[in-house]
N, CA and C of each residue as an Amber inpcrd file, in Angstrom:
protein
   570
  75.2260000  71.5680000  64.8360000  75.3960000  72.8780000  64.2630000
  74.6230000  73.9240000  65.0700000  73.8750000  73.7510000  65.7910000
  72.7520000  74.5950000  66.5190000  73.4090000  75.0550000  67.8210000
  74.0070000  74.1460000  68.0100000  74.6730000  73.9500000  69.5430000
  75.6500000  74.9920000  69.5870000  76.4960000  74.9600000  68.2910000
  77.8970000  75.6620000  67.9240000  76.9120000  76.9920000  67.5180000
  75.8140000  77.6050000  66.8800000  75.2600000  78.5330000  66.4760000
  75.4060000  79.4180000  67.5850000  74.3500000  78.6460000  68.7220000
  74.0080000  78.7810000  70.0890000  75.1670000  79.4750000  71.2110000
  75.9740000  78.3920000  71.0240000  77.0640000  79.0240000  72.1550000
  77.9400000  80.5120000  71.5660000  78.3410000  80.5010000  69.7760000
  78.6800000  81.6860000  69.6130000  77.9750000  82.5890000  70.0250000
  76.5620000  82.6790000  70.0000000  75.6830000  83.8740000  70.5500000
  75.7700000  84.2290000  71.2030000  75.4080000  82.8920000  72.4150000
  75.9150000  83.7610000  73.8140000  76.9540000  84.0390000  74.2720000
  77.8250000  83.6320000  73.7890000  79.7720000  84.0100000  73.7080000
  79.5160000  85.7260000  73.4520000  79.0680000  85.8630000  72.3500000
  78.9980000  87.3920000  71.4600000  78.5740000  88.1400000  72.7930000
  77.3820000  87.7780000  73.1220000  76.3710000  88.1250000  74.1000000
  77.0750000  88.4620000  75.6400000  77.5750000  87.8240000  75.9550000
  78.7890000  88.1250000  76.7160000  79.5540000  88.9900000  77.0610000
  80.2780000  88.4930000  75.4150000  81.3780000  89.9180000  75.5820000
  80.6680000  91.1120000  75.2220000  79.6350000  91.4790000  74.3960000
  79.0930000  92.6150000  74.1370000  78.9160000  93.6100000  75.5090000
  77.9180000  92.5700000  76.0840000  77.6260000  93.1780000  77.3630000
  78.7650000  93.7390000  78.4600000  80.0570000  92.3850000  78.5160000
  81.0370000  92.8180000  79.1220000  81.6870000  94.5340000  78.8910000
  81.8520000  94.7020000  77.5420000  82.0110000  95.7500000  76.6560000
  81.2220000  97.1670000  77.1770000  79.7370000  96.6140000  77.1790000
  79.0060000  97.9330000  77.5990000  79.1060000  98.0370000  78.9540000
  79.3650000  97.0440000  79.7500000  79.7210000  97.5170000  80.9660000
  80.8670000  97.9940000  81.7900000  81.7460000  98.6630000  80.7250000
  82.7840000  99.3110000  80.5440000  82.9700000  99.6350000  82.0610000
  82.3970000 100.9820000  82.2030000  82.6500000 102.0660000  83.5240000
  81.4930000 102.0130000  83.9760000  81.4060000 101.3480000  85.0450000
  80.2580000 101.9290000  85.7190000  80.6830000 102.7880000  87.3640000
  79.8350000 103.8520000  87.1610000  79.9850000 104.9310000  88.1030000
  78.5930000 104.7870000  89.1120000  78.6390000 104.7880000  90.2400000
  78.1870000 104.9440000  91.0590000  78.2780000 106.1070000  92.2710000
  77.0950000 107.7000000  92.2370000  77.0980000 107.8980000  93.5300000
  75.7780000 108.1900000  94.0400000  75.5890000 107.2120000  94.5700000
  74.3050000 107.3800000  95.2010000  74.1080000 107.8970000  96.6520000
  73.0950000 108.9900000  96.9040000  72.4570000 109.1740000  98.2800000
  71.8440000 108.6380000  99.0370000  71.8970000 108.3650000 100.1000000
  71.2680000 107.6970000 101.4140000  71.1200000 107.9970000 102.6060000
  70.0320000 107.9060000 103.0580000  69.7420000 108.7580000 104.5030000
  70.3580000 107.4870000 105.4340000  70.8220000 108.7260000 106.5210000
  71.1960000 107.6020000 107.4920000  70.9720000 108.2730000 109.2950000
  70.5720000 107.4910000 109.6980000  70.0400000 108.1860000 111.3800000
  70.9220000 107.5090000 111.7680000  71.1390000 108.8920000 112.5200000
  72.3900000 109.2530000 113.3070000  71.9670000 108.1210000 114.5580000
  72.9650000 107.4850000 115.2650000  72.9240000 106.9220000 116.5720000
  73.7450000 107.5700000 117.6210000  73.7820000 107.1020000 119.0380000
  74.2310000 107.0210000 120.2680000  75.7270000 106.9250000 120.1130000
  76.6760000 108.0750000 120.3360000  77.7960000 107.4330000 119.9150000
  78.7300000 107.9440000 119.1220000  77.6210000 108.1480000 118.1150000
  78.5800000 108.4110000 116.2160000  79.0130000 109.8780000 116.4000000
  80.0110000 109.8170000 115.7450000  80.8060000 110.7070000 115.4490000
  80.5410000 111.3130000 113.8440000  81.0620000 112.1180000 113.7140000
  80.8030000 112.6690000 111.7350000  81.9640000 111.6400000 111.2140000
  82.8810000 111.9790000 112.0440000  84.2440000 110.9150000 111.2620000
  83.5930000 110.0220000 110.9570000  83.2290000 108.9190000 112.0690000
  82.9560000 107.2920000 112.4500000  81.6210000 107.3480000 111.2550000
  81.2400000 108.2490000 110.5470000  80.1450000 108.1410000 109.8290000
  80.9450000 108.0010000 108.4000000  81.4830000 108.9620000 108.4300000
  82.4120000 109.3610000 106.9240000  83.2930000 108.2220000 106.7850000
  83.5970000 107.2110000 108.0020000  84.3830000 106.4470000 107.3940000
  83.6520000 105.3550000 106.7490000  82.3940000 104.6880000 107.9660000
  80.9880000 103.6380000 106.9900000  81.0930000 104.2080000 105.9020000
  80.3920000 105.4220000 105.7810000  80.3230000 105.4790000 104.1090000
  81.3990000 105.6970000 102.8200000  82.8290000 105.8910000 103.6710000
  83.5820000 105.9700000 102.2820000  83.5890000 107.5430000 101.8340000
  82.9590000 108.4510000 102.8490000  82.8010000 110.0430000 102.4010000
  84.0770000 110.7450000 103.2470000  84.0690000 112.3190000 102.9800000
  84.6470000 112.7640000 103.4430000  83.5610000 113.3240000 104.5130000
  84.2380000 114.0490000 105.8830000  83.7930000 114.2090000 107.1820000
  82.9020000 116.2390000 106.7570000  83.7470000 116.9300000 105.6130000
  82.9020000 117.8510000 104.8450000  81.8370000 117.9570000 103.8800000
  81.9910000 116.7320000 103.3510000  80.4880000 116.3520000 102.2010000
  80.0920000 116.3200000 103.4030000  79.5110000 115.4390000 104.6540000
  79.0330000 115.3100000 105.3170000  78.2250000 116.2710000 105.9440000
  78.8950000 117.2700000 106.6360000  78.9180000 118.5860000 107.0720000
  78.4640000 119.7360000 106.0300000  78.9880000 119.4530000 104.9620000
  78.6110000 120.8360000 103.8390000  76.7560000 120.0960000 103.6310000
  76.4290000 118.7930000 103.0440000  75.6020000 118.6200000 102.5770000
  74.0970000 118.7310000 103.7530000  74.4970000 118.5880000 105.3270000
  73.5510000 118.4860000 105.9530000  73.7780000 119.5850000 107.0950000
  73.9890000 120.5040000 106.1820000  74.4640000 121.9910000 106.9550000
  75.0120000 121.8570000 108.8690000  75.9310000 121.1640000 108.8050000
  76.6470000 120.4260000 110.0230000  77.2610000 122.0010000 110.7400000
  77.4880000 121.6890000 111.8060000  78.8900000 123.1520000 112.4140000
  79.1110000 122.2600000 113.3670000  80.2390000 122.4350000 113.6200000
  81.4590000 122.1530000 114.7120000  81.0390000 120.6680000 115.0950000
  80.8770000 119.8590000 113.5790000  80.9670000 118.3980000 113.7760000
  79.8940000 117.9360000 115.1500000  78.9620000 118.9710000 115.2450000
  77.3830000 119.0210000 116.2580000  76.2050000 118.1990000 115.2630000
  76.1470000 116.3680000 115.9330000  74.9790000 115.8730000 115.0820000
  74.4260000 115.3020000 116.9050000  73.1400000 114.8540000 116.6740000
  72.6290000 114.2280000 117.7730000  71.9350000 112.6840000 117.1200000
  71.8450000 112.0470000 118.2610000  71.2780000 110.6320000 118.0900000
  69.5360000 111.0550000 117.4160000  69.5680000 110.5540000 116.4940000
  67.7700000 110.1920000 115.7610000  68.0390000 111.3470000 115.0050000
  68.8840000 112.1100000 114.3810000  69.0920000 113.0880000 113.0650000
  69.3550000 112.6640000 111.9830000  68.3710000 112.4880000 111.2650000
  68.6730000 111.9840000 109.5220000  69.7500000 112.9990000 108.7420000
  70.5410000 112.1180000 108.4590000  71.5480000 112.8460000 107.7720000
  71.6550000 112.2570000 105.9860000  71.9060000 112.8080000 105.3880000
  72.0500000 112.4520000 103.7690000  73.2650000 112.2430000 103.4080000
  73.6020000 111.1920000 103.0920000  75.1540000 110.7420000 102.7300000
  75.2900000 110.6180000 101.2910000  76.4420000 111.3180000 100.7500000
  76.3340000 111.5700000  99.7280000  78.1820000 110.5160000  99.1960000
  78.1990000 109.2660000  98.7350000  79.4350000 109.0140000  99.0820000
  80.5010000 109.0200000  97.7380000  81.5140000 108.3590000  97.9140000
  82.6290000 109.0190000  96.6730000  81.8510000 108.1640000  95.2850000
  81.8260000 108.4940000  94.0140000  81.7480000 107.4340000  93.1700000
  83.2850000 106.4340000  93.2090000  82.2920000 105.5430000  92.6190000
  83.2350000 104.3230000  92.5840000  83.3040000 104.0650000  90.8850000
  83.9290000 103.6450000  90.7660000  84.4700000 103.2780000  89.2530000
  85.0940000 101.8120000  89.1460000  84.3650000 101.2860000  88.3250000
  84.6990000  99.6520000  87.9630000  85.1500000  99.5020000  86.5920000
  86.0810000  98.9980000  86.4360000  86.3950000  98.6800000  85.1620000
  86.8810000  97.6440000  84.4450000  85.8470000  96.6950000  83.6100000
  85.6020000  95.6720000  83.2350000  86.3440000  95.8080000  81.7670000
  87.3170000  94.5620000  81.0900000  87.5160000  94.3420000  80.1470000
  87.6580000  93.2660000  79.5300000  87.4850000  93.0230000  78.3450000
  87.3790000  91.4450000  78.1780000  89.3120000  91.1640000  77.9170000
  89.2220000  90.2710000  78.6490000  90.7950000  89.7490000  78.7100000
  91.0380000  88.3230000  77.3430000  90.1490000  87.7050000  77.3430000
  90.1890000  85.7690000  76.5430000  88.9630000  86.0800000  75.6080000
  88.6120000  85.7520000  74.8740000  87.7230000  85.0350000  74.0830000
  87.8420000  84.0620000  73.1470000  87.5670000  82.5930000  73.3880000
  87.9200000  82.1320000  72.8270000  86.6170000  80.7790000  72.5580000
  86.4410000  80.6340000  71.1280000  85.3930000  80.0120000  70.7530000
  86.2010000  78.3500000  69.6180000  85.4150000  77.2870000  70.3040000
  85.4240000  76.0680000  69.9950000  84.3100000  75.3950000  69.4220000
  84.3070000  73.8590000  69.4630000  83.2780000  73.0650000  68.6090000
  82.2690000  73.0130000  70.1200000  82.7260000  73.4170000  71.0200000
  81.6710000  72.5400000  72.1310000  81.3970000  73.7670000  73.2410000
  82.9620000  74.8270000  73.5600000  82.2540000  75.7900000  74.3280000
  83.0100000  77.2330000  74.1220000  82.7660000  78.1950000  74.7720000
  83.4030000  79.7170000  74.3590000  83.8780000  79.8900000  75.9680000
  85.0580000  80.3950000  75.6370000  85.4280000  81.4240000  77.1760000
  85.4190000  82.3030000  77.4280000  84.7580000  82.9200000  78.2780000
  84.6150000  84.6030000  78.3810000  85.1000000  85.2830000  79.8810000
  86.5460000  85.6600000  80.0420000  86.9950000  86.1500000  81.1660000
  86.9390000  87.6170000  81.4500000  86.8600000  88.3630000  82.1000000
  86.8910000  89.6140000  82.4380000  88.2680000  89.5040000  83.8970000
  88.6250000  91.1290000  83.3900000  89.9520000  91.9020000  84.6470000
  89.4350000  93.1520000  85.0550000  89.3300000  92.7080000  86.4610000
  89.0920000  94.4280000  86.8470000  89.8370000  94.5600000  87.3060000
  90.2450000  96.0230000  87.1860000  92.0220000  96.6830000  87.9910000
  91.4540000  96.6950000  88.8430000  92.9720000  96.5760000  89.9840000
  92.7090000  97.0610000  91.1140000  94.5580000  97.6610000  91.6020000
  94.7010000  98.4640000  92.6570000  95.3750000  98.9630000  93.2760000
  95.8080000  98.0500000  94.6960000  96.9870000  97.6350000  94.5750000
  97.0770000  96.8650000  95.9350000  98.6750000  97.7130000  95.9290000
  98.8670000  97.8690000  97.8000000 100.2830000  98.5270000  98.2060000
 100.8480000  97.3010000  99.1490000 101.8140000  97.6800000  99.2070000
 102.8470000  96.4690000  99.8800000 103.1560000  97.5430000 100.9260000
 102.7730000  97.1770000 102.1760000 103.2690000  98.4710000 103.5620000
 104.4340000  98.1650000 103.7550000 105.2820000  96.8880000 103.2430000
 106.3310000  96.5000000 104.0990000 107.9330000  97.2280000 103.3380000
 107.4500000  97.9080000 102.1290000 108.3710000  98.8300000 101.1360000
 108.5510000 100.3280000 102.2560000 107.7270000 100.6110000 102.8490000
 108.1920000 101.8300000 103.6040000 108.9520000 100.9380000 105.0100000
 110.5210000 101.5070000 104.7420000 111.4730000 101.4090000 106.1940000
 112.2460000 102.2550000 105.9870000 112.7400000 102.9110000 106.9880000
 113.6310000 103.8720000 107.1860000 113.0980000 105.0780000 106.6240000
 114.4120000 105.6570000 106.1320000 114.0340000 107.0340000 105.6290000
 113.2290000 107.3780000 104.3580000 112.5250000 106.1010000 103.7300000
 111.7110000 105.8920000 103.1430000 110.5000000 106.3870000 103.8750000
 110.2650000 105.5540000 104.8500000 109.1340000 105.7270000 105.5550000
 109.1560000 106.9610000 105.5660000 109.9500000 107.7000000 106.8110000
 110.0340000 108.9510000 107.0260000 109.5940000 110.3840000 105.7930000
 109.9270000 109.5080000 104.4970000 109.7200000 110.6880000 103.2350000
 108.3940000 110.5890000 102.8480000 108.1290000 109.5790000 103.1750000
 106.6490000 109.1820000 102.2700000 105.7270000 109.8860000 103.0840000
 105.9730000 109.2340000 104.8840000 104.8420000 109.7580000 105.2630000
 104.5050000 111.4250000 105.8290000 106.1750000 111.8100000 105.9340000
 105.8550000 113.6890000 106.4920000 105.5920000 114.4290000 104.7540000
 105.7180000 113.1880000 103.3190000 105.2690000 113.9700000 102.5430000
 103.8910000 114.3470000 102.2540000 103.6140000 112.7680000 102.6230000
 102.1110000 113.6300000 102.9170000 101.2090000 114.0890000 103.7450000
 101.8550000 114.1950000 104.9340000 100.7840000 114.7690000 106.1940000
 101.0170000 116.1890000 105.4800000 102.5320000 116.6470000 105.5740000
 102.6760000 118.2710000 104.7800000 101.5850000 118.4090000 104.1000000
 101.4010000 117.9670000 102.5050000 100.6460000 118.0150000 101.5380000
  99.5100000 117.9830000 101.9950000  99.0580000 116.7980000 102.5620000
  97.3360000 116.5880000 102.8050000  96.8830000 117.9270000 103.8360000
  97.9410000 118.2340000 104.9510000  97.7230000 119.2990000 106.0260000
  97.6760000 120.3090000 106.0270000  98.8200000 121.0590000 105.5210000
  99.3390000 121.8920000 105.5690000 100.0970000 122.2020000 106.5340000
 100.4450000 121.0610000 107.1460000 101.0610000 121.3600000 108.6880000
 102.7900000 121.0880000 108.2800000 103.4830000 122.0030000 108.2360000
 104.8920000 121.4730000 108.2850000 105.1890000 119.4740000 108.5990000
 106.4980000 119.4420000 107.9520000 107.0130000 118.2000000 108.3210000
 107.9690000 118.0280000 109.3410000 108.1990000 119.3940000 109.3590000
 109.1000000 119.3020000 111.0470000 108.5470000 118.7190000 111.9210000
 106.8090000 119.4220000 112.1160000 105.8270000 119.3610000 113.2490000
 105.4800000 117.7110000 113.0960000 105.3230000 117.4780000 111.5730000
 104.8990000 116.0360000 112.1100000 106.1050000 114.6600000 112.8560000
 107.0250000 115.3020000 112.2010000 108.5610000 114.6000000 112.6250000
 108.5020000 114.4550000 113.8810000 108.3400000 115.6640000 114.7440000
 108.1190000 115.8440000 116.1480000 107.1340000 115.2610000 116.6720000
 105.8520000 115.1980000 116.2800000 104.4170000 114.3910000 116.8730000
 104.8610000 112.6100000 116.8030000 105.0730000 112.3480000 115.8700000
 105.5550000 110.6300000 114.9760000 106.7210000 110.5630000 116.0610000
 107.7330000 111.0120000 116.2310000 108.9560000 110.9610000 117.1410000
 108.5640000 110.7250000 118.5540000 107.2930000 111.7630000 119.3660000
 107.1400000 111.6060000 120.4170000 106.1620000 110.2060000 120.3600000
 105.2410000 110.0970000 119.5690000 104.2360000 109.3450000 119.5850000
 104.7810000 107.3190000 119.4660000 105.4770000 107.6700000 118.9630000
 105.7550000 106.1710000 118.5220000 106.9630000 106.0800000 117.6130000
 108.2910000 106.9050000 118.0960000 109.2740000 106.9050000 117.5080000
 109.6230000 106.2090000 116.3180000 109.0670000 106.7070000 115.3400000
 108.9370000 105.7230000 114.1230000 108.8460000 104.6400000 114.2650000
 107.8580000 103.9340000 114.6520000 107.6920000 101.9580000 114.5670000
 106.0310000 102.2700000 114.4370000 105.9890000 101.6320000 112.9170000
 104.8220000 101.6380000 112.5960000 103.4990000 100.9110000 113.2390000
 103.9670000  99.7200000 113.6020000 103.2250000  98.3670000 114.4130000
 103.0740000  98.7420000 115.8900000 103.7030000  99.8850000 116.5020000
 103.4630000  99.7650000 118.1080000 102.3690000 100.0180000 118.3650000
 101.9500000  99.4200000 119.4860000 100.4670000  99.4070000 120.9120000
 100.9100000  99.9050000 121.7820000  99.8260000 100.7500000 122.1040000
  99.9200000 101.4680000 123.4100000  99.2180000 100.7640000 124.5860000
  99.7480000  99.6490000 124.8240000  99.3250000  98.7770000 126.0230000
  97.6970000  99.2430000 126.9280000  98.3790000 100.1710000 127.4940000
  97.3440000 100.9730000 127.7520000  95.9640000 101.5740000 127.2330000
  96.3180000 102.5920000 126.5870000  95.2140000 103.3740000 125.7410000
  94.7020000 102.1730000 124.2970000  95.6660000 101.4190000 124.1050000
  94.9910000 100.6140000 122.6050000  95.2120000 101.7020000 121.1920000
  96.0290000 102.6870000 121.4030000  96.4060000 103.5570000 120.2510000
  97.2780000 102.6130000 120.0140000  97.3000000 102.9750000 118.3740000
  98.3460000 102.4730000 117.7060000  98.6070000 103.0670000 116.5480000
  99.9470000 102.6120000 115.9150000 100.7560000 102.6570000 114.7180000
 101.8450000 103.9410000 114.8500000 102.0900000 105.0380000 114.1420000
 102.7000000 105.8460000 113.9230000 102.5680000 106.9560000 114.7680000
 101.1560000 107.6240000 114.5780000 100.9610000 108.6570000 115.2980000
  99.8090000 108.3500000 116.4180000  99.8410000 106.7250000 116.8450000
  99.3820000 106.4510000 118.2890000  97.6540000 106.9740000 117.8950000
  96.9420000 106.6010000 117.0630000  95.7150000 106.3450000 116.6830000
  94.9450000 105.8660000 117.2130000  93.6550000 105.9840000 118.5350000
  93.0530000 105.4690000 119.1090000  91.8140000 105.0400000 118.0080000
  91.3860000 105.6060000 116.7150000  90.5000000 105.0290000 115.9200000
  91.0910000 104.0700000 115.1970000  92.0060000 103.6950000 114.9940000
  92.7320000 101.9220000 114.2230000  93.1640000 101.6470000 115.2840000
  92.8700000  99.9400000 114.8750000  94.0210000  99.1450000 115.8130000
  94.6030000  98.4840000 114.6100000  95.1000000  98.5700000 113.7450000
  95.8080000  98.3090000 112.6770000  96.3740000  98.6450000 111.1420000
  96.6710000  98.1020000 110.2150000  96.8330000  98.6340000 109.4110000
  98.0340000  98.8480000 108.4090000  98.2420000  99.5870000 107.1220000
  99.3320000  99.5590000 106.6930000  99.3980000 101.1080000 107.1680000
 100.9750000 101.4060000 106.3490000 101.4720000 103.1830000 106.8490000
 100.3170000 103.6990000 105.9970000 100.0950000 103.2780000 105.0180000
  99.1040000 104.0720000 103.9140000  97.6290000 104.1490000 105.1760000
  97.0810000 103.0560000 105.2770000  96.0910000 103.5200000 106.2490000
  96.2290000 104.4310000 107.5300000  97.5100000 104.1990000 107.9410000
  97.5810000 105.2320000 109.2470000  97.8840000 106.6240000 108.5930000
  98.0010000 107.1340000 107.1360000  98.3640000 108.2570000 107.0200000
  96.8820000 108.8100000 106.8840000  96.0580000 107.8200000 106.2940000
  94.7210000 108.1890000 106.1430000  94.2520000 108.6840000 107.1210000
  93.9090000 107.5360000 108.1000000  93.4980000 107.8290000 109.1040000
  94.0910000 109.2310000 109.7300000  95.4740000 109.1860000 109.9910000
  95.4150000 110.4020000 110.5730000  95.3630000 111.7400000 109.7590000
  94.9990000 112.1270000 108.9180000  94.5390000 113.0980000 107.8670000
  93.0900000 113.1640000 108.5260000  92.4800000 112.2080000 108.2160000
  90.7580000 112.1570000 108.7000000  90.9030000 112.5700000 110.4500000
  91.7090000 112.3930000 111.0270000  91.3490000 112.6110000 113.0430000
  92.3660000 114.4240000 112.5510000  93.5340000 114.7980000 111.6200000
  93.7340000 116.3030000 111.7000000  92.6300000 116.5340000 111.6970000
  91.5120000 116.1650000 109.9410000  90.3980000 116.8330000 109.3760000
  89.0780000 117.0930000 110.9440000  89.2800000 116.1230000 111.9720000
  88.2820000 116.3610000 112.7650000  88.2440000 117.2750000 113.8320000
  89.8810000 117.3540000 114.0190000  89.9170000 117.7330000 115.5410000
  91.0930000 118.7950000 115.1740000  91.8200000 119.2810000 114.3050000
  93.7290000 120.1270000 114.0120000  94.2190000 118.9040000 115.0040000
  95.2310000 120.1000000 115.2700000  96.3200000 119.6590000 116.1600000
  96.1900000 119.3270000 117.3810000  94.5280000 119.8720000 117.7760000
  94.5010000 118.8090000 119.2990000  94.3100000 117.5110000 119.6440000
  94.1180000 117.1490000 118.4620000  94.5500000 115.6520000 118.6520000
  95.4130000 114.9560000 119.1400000  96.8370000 115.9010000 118.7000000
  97.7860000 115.1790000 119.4430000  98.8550000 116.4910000 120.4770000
  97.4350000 116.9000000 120.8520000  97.6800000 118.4250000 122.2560000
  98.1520000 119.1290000 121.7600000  98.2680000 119.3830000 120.9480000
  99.0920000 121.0670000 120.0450000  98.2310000 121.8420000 119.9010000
């Protein structure tokens, strides 16, 4: 009887806690010295920030940091979300499962003029740069084939990305949002 007392408790105990640990939010600050090299991007991407928190928070201009400059990274919160899925209590033991969502994309759903909608919808949106213009950059760059290498240079995917060598379309749209956000249109000589 003690045993069975026992395990309901910590069963309870469990899920209670599971319960209060509903949402947890995380954004924490952290200094980080700058090295040989780094870029604001190549920083913003370690931490998961944008390349303007960056810049707004450590009064940055024209993406100008030097090697041995403490910078304060301030990065996105994160959000976890725990729920109890099972509970289930017996003569001998209790089960206590937890689900955390998550977001997973399938890259291999964008082909054709799929592709084409998804991704000049959002360079437009994220840019502000027309979808003509990106039609034209994506066209010269890597005539729509998401997977190509540039033998040479080691750019790749869509818009010929020398910071990935891989990826889904969702990451190369990222990515190239983050190299507009660094550089406009001279990135890709415009």
């Amino acid at each position: 009887m003690k045993k069975i007392v026992t395990t309901i408790l910590t069963t309870s105990a469990a899920a209670v806690s599971l319960l209060f640990a509903g949402v947890l939010t995380a954004n924490a600050d952290s200094t980080y010295t700058v090295k040989s090299g780094d870029s604001v991007w190549a920083i913003s991407q370690k931490f998961n920030t944008s390349m303007n928190k960056i810049e707004s928070t450590n009064n940055i201009k024209g993406h100008f940091i030097l090697p041995g400059q403490k910078l304060t990274i301030g990065t996105k919160s994160t959000t976890n979300t725990a729920t109890v899925a099972t509970t289930t209590t017996n003569n001998t033991a209790a089960k206590t499962s937890a689900k955390t969502s998550s977001t997973t994309s399938n890259a291999s759903s964008y082909t054709g003029s799929n592709l084409q909608s998804y991704v000049l919808g959002q360079m437009e949106s994220r840019t502000g740069v027309s979808a003509s213009t990106w039609n034209t950059i994506i066209t010269r760059e890597s005539n729509w084939q998401p997977n190509v290498v540039n033998s040479t240079s080691g750019a790749y995917g869509l818009f010929q990305n020398m910071h990935i060598s891989g990826g889904s379309v969702e990451a190369q749209v990222n990515a190239a949002v983050a190299l507009y956000n660094a550089q406009g249109m001279q990135a890709w000589a415009l």
